[in-house]
Coordinates of C-alpha atoms in Angstrom, one line a residue:
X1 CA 135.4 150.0 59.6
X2 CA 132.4 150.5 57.5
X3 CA 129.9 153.5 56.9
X4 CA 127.9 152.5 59.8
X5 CA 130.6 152.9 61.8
X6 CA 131.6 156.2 60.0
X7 CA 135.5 155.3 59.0
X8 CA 137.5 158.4 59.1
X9 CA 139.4 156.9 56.0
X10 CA 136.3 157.8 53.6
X11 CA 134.7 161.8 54.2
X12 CA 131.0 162.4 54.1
X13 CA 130.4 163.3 50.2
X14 CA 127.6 162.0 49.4
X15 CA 123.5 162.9 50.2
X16 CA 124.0 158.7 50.9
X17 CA 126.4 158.5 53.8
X18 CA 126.1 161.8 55.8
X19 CA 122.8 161.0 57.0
X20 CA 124.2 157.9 58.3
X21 CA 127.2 159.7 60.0
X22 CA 124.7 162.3 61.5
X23 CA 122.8 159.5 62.9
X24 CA 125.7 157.6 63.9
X25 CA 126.9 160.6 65.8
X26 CA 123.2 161.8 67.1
X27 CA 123.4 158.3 68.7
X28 CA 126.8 158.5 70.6
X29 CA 126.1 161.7 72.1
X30 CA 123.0 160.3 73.4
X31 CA 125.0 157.7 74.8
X32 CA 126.9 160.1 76.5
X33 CA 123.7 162.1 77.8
X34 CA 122.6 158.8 79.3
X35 CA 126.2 157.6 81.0
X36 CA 126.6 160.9 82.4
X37 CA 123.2 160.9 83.7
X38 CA 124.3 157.9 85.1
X39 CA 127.5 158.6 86.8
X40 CA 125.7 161.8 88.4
X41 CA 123.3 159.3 89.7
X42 CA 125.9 157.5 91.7
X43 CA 127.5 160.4 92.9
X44 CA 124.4 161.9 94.6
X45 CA 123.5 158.2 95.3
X46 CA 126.6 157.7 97.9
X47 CA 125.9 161.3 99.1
X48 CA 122.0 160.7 100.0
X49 CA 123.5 157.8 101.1
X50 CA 126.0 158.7 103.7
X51 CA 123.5 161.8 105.2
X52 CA 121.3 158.9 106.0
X53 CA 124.0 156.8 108.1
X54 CA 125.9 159.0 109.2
X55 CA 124.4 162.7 109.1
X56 CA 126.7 165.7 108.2
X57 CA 125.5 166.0 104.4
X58 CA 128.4 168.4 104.2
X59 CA 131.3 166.3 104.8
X60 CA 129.2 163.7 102.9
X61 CA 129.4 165.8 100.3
X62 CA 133.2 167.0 100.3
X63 CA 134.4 163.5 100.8
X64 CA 132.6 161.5 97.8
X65 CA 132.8 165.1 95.2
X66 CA 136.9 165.3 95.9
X67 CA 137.8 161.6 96.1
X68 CA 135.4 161.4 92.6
X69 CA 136.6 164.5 91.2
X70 CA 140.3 163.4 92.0
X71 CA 139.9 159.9 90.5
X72 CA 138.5 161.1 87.2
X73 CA 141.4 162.8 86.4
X74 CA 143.3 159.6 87.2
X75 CA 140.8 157.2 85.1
X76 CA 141.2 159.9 82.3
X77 CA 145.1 159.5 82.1
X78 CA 144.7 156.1 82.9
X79 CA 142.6 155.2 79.8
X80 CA 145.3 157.1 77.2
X81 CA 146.7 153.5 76.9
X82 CA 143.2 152.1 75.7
X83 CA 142.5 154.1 72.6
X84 CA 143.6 151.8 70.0
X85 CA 140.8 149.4 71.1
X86 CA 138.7 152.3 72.2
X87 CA 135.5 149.9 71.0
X88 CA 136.7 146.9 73.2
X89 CA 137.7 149.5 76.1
X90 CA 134.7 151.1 76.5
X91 CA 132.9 148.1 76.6
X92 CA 134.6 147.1 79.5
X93 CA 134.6 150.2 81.4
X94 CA 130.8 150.9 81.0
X95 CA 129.9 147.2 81.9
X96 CA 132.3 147.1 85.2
X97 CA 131.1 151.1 86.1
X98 CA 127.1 149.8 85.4
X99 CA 128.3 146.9 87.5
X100 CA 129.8 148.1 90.6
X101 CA 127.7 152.0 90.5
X102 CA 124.7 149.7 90.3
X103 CA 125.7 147.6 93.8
X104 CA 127.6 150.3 95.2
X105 CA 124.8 151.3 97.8
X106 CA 123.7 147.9 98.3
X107 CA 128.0 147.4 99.0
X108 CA 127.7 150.6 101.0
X109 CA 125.1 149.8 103.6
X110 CA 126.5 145.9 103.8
X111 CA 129.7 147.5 104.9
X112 CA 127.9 149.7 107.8
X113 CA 125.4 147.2 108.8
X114 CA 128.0 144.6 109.2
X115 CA 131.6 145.7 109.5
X116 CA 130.7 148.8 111.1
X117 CA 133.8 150.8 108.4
X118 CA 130.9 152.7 106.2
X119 CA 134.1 156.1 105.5
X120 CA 136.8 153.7 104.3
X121 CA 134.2 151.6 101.9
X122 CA 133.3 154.8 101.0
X123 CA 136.2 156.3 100.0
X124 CA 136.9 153.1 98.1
X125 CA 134.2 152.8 96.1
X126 CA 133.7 157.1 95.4
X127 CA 137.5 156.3 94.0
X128 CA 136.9 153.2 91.7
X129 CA 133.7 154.7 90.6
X130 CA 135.5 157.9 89.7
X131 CA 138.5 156.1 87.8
X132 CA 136.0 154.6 85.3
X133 CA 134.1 157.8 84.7
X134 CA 137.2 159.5 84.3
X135 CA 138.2 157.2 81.7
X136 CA 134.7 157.6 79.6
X137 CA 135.7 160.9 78.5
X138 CA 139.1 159.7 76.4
X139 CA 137.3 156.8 75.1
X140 CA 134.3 158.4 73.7
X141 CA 136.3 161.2 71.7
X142 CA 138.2 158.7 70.4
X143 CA 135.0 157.2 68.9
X144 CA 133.5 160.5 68.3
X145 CA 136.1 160.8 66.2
X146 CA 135.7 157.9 64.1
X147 CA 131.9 158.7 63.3
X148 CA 133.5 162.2 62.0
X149 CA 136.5 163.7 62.4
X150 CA 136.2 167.7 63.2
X151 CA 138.2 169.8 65.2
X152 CA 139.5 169.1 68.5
X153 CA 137.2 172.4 70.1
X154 CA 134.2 171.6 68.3
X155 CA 134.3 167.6 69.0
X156 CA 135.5 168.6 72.7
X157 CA 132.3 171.2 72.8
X158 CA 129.8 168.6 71.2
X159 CA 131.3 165.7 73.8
X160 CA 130.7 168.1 77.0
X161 CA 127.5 169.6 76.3
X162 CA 125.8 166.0 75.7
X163 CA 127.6 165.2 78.9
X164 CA 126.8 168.4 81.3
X165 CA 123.2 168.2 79.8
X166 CA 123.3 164.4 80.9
X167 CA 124.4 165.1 84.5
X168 CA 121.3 167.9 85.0
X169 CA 119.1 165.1 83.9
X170 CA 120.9 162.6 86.8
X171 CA 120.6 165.2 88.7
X172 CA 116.9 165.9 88.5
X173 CA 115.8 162.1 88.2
X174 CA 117.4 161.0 91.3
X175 CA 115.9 162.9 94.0
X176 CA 112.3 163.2 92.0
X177 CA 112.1 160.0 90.2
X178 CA 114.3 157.4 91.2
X179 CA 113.9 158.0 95.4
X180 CA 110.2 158.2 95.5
X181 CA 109.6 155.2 93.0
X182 CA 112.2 152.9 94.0
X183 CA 114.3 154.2 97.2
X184 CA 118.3 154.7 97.3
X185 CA 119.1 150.8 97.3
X186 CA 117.1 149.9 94.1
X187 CA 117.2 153.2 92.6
X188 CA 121.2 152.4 92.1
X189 CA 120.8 149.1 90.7
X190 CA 118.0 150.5 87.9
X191 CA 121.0 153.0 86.9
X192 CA 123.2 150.4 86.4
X193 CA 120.9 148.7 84.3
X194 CA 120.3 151.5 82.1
X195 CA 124.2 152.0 82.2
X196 CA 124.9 148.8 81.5
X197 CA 121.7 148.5 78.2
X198 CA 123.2 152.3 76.7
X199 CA 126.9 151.1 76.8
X200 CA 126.0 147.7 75.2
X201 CA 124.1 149.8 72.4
X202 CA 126.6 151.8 71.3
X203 CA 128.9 148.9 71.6
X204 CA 126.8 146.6 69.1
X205 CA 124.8 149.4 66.8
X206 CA 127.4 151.4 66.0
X207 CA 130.8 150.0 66.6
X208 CA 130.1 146.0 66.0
X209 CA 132.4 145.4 63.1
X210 CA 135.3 146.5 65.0
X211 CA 135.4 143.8 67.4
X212 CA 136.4 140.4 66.4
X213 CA 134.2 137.4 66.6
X214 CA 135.4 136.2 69.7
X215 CA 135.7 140.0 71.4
X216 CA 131.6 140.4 70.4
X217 CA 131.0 137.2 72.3
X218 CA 133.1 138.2 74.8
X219 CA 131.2 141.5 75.7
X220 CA 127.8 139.8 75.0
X221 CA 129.1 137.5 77.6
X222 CA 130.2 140.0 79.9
X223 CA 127.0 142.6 79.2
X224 CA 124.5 139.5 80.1
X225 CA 126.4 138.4 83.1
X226 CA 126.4 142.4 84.5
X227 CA 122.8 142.9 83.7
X228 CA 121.9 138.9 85.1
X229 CA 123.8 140.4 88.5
X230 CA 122.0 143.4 88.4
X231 CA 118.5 142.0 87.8
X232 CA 119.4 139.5 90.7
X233 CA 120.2 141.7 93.0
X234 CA 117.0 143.8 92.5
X235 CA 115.0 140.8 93.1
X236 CA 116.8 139.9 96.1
X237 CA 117.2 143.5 97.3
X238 CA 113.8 143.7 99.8
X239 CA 115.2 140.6 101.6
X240 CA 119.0 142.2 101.7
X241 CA 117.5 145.6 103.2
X242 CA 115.4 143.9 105.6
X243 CA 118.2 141.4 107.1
X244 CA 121.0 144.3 106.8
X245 CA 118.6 146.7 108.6
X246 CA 117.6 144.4 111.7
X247 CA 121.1 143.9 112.1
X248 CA 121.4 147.5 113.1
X249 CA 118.6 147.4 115.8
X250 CA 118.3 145.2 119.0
X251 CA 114.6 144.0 119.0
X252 CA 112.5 143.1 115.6
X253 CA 112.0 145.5 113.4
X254 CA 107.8 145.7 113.2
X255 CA 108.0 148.8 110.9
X256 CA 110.0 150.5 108.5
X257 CA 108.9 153.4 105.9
X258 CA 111.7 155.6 104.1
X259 CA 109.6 158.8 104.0
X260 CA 110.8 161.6 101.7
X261 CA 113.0 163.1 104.2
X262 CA 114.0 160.4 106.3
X263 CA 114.0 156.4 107.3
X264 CA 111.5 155.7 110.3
X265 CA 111.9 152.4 111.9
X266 CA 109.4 150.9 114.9
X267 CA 111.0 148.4 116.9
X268 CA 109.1 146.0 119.5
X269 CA 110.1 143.2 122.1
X270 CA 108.6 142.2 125.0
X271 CA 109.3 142.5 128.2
X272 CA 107.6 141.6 131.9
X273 CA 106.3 144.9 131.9
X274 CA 105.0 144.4 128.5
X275 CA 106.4 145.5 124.9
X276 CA 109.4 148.1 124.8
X277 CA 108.0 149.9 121.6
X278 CA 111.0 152.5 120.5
X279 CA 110.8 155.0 117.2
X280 CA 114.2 155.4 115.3
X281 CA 114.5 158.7 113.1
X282 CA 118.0 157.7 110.3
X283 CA 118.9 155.4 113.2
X284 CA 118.6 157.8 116.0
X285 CA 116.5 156.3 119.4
X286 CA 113.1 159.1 119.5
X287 CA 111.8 157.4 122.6
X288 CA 111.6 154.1 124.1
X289 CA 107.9 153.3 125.5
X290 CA 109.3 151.6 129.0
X291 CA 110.5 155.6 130.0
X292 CA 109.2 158.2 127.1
X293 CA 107.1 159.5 129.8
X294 CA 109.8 160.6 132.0
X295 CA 110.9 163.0 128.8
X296 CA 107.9 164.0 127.8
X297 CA 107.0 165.0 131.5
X298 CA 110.2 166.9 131.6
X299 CA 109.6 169.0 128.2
X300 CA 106.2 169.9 128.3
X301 CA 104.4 170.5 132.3
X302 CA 107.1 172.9 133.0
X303 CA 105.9 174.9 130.4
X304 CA 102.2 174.4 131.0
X305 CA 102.3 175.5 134.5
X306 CA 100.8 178.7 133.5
X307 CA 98.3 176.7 132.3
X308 CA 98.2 178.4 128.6
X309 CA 95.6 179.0 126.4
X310 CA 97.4 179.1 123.0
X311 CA 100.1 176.2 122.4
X312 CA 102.7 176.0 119.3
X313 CA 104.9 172.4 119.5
X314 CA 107.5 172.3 116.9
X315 CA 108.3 168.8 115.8
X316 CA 107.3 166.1 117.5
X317 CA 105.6 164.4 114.9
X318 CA 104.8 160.9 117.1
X319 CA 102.2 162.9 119.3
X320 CA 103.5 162.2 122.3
X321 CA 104.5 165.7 123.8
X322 CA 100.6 166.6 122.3
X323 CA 99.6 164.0 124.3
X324 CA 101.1 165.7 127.3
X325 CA 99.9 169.4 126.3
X326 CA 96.2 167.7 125.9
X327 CA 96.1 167.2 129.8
X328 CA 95.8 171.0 130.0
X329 CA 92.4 173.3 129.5
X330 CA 94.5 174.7 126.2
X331 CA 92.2 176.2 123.5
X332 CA 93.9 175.5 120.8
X333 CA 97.3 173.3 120.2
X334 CA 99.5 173.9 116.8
X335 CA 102.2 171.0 116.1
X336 CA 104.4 172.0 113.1
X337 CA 106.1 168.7 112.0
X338 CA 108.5 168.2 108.7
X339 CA 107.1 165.0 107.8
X340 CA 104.3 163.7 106.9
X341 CA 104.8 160.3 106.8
X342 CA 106.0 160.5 110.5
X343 CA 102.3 162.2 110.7
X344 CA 100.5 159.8 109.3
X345 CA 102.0 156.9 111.2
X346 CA 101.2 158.7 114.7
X347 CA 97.7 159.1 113.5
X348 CA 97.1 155.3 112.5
X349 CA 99.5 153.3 113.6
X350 CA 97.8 150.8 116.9
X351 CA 101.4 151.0 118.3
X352 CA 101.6 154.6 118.4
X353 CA 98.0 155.9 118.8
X354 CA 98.6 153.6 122.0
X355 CA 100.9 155.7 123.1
X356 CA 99.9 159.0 122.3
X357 CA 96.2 157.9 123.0
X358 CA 95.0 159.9 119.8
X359 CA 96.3 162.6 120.6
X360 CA 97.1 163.5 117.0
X361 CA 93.4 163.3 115.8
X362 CA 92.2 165.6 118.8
X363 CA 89.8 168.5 117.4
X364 CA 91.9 170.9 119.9
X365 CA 95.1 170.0 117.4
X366 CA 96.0 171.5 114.1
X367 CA 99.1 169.6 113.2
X368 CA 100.4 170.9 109.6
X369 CA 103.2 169.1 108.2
X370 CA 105.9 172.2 107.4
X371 CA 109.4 172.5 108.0
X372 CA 109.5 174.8 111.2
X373 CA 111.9 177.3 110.1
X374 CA 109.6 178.4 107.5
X375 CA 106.4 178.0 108.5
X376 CA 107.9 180.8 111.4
X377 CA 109.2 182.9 108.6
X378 CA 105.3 182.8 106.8
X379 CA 103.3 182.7 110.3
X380 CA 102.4 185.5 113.1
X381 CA 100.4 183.8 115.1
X382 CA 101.4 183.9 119.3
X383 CA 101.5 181.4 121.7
X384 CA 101.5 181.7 125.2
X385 CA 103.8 178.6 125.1
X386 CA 106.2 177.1 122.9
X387 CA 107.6 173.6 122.9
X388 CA 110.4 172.3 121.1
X389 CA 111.3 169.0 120.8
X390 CA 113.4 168.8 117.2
X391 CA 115.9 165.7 116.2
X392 CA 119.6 165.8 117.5
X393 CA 121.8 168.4 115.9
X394 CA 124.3 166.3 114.4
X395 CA 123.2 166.7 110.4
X396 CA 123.2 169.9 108.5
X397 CA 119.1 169.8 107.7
X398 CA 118.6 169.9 111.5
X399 CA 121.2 172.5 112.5
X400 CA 119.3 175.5 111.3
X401 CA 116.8 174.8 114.0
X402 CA 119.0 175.3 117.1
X403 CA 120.7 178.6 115.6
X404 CA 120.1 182.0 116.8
X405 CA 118.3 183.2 114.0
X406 CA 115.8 180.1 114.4
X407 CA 115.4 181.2 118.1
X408 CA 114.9 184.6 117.4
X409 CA 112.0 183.7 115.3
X410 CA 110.4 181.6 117.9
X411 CA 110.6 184.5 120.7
X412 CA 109.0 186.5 118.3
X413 CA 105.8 184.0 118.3
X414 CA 105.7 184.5 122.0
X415 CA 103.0 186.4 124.0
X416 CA 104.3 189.0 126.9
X417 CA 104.5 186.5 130.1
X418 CA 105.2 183.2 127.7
X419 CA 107.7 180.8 127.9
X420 CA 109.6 178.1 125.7
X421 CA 111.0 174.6 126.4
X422 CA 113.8 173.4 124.3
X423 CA 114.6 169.6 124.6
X424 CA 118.9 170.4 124.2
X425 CA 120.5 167.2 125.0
X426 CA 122.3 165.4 127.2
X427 CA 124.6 167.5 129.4
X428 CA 126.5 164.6 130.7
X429 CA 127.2 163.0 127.2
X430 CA 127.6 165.6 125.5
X431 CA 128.0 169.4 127.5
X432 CA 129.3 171.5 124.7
X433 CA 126.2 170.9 122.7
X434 CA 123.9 171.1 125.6
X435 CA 125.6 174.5 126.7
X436 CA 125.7 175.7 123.4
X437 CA 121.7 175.4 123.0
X438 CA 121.8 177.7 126.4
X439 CA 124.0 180.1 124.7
X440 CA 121.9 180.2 121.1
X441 CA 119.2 180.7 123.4
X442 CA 120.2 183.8 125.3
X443 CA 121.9 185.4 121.9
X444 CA 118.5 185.4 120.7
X445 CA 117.7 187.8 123.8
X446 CA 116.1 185.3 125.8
X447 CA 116.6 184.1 129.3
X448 CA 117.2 180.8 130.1
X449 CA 117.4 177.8 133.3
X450 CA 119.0 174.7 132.3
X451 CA 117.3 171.7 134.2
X452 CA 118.2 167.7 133.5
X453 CA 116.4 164.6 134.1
X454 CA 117.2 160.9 134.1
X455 CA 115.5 158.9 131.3
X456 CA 117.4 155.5 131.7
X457 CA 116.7 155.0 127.8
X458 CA 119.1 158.3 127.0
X459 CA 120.5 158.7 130.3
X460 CA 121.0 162.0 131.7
X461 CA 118.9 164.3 129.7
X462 CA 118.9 168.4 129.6
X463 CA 116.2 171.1 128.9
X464 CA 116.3 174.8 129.1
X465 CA 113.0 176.8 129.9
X466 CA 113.4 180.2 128.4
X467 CA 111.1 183.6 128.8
X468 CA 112.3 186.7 127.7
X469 CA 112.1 187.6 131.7
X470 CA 113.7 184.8 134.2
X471 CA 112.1 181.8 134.2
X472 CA 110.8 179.7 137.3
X473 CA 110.5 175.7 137.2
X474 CA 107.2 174.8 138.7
X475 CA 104.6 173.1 137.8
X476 CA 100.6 172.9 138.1
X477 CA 99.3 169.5 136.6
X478 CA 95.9 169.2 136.4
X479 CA 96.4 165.3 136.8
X480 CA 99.0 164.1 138.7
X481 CA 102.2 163.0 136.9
X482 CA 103.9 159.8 136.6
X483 CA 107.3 160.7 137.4
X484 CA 107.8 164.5 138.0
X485 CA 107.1 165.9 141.0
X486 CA 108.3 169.0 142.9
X487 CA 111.6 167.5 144.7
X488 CA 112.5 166.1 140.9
X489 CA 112.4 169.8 139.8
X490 CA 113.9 171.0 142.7
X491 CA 117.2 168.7 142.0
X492 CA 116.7 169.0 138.3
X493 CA 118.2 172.3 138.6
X494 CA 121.3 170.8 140.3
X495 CA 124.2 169.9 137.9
X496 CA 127.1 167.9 139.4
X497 CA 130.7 169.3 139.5
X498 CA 132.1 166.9 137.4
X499 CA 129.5 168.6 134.6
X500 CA 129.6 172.5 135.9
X501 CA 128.3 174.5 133.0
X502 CA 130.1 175.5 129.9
X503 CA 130.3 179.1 128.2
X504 CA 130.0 178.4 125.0
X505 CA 129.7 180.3 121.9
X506 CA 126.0 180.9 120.0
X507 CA 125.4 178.6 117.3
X508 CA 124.3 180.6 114.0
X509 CA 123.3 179.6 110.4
X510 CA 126.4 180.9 108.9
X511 CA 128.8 179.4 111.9
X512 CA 126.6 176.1 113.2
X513 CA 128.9 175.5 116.0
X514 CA 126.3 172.9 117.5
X515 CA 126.8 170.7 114.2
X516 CA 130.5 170.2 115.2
X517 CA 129.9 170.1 118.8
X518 CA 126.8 167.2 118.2
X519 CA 129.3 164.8 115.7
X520 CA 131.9 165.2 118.0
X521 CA 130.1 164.7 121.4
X522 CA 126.6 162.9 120.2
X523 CA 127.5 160.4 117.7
X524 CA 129.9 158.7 120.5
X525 CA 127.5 158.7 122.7

C-alpha cells in the first residue's frame, strides 16, 4: 500500500499526504458517479428495449426493475467473499458488467430476431447484470476505506450520494444523448466502453501497487480484450441490425429510420400486380399497398357522406386516409400526427407520395406533428368530421388514445350533426378489444354502429361510426370507389353468430382495460 493508494496503516498528518488522499478519494467517487451512470444506462436500455419489441412499457418495466433490484441484493452478498482482493475483484466485475451491459441489447434483439424467446433472455440478462451491480457496492467501500478510513454512516453517505447522483446523470443521458446520437444498440455498447475505461482507471491510478505483476497483466489483458470486443461490435453493429432486422420481415427491407418515438420500417417485393409496399410502426403491419385501399375506403367515405366542410384526422401520419378525405369539396383538412419523422417520410418518400399522391403537401392540409391527446387538451377548434385512425392498443403510450377521457375530448371538437370514425380493430381476432372501443365510445356519451370489412392483409377489420345522435352508414362519393359500394355497407353491418357482440366494460386512463384486452387478443393474432 503506498500513499497514493492511501494505506489505512498511516493517518493523514501532514499538509503533504492529505491532499493526495483528498484526491485519491475525489477520484473513486467519481468512479462511482460514472458506473452508476452506467448501470442506470442498461437498466433503462433493456426497458426502451423491450417497449419496442414487445409493447407494454409497464410490464417492461416491472419485469427488468424487480429481477435487477432482486439480483443486486444477491451480487451484494455474493461479493462479501471478495473483499480481501477488493482491487483484483472489482476489476473483474466492472470489466465482465462493461462487457455483457455493453452487448446486452445487441444479445437482446439476436434472441428475438432469431430464437423468437426475447422474456426469458431477458430475465437472464436483467439478473446477471443486476448480480454485478449489486456487488459494486461492497467492493468500492472496501476501497473507500482504504483511501481513508471514517465512519461507517459517513463513508456509506459519501458512497450513495456519488452513486444516486450518477444514476440521475444515466438517467438523463440515455433518453437525450445516447438515443438520438447513436440509437439503443450502439448507445449500449458506448456505455460499456466508458464502463469498462472508468473501472480500468481506478484499477491502475489508484490501486496499481496492490496487484501483483502477473494480476496487472492479467487485468490489462482482460480490460483490452473487453474494450477490443466492444469496439468490434460497434463497428460491426450496422451490419448486425440490418441482417437481424430483415429477419423479422418477409420481403427486403427498402427503409428503416428509428424516429424519436418509434422504429419505422418500409418493406417492398414484387409481385404480378406490381410491388406490395407495406409500413411497419415497432413491428406492427400499418397497411399493405396490394389492399390499403379497402381500409382506407372503410374509415374515411362513411364519414364524408355529409360531405363536410371542416375535417380533423388524428394520426395517420402516412397520408393515406388524407388522401381519401382530399376526394371531398372539404375547406380545410387538420391531421394531428405524433411523429415527425413518420411526417417527413410521407411527404418525400417516391414510395409513399405514390400512394398517398401528395396528399400530405396539399395546401387544403395543415398537418402538425403533436401528440393527439394534447393538442385536444390546447385546441377548440370544431370539425364537422373526425377520423381516427391511431396504432393498435397494445402499449401503454397508445392506450390513452382509446380511453373515455380521450373520447370525450374528441366529441367535444365536434359540430351539432358531426360524426367520428374510429378504426377499433379486428372483431374476429380480437372481439374484446373491438367491443371495448364500442363501449369507451358510448361512455363518452356518444352513439355508436359497429361495421367490419375484409382487408385480406389484416383480415376481418372493425370500425365504429359515432354521432352524439344515431348514426347512419351511407355514403356519397364524389368519385366512385374502388371497393366500397352500398351492398358492402349494407353487409358490413352484419356480424356472424360465431362473433355476436360483447358487452364490455369502458376503457379509462386510470383502468386501460383495452391494453389487457389488445396483448391478450392482438399480439396472437
Amino acid at each position: 500500500m503506498t500513499p497514493d493508494a492511501g494505506a489505512d496503516t498511516a493517518p493523514a498528518t501532514t499538509t503533504r499526504v492529505t491532499p493526495r488522499r483528498r484526491a485519491a478519494r475525489a477520484a473513486l467517487l467519481a468512479v462511482v458517479f460514472v458506473c452508476a451512470a452506467c448501470g442506470l444506462v442498461y437498466e433503462l436500455a433493456l426497458v426502451s428495449l423491450g417497449s419496442y419489441l414487445i409493447g407494454n412499457t409497464a410490464t417492461q418495466a416491472s419485469i427488468v426493475l424487480a429481477v435487477m433490484v432482486f439480483a443486486m441484493g444477491i451480487g451484494s452478498l455474493a461479493a462479501k467473499p471478495l473483499q480481501h482482493r477488493p482491487v483484483v475483484w472489482f476489476a473483474v466485475v466492472e470489466l465482465t458488467l462493461a462487457l455483457l451491459g455493453g452487448l446486452s441489447v445487441m444479445g437482446l434483439y439476436a434472441a428475438f430476431a432469431y430464437l423468437s424467446m426475447y422474456t426469458e433472455a431477458l430475465v437472464v440478462v436483467a439478473f446477471v447484470l443486476g448480480l454485478l451491480i449489486g456487488a459494486e457496492i461492497p467492493l468500492l467501500m472496501v476501497l473507500l476505506q482504504r483511501i481513508r478510513r471514517q465512519d461507517a454512516g459517513s463513508a456509506v453517505a459519501d458512497l450513495f450520494a456519488a452513486d444516486y447522483i450518477g444514476a440521475l446523470l444515466g438517467g438523463l443521458a440515455f433518453p437525450f444523448l445516447l438515443l438520438p446520437a447513436f440509437g439503443q444498440l450502439r448507445g449500449a455498447l458506448v456505455v460499456g466502453l466508458v464502463n469498462a475505461v472508468a473501472g480500468l482507471l481506478l484499477v491502475f491510478l489508484l490501486f496499481r501497487r496492490d496487484l501483483s505483476r502477473r494480476g496487472a497483466w492479467a487485468v490489462g489483458a482482460g480490460a483490452a480484450a473487453v474494450i477490443a470486443i466492444l469496439v468490434a461490435a460497434f463497428a460491426y453493429s450496422t451490419t448486425f441490425e440490418v441482417t437481424a432486422r430483415q429477419a423479422l420481415y418477409r420481403d427486403p427491407i427498402v427503409l428503416s429510420k428509428q424516429s424519436q418515438y418509434q422504429d419505422i420500417v418500409l418493406t417492398s417485393r414484387s409481385t404480378p400486380d406490381g410491388d406490395d409496399v407495406r409500413l411497419f410502426l415497432n413491428g406492427d403491419l400499418q397497411f399493405s399497398s396490394a389492399d390499403e385501399y379497402r381500409y382506407h375506403e372503410a374509415l374515411v367515405h362513411p364519414a364524408m357522406a355529409a360531405h363536410p366542410k371542416r375535417v380533423l384526422i388524428l394520426g395517420a401520419g402516412d397520408g393515406l386516409a388524407l388522401r381519401e378525405v382530399l376526394a371531398y369539396p372539404t375547406e380545410s383538412i387538420t391531421l394531428v400526427d405524433l411523429d415527425p419523422a413518420m411526417i417527413d417520410l410521407a411527404r418525400t418518400d417516391p414510395r409513399l407520395t405514390r400512394l398517398n399522391r401528395g396528399s400530405m403537401n396539399d395546401p387544403r392540409a395543415t398537418v402538425v406533428a403533436a401528440d393527439a391527446f394534447t393538442w385536444l387538451r390546447t385546441n377548440d377548434e370544431k370539425f364537422d368530421a373526425i377520423i381516427i385512425d391511431m396504432p393498435d392498443p397494445d402499449e401503454t403510450p397508445t392506450a390513452k388514445l382509446y380511453s373515455t377521457e380521450f373520447y370525450a375530448m374528441v366529441a367535444a371538437h365536434l359540430r351539432d350533426g358531426g360524426v367520428i370514425s374510429v378504426q377499433a380493430g379486428s372483431p374476429y381476432f380480437a372481439p374484446r378489444s373491438y367491443w371495448c372501443v364500442g363501449a369507451t365510445l358510448g361512455s363518452a356519451g356518444l352513439r355508436t354502429l359497429p361495421y367490419h370489412v375484409d382487408v385480406p392483409s389484416f383480415g376481418d377489420w372493425g370500425y365504429f361510426l359515432a354521432a352524439r345522435d344515431q348514426p347512419v352508414l351511407r355514403m356519397n362519393p364524389p368519385t366512385e370507389p374502388r371497393f366500397l359500394s352500398d351492398d358492402e355497407l349494407r353487409a358490413a353491418q352484419i356480424f356472424p353468430r360465431d362473433r355476436p357482440p360483447l358487452d364490455m366494460p369502458p376503457s379509462t386512463l386510470m383502468d386501460p382495460r383495452i391494453l389487457r384486452y389488445a396483448q391478450g387478443e392482438w399480439k396472437q393474432y
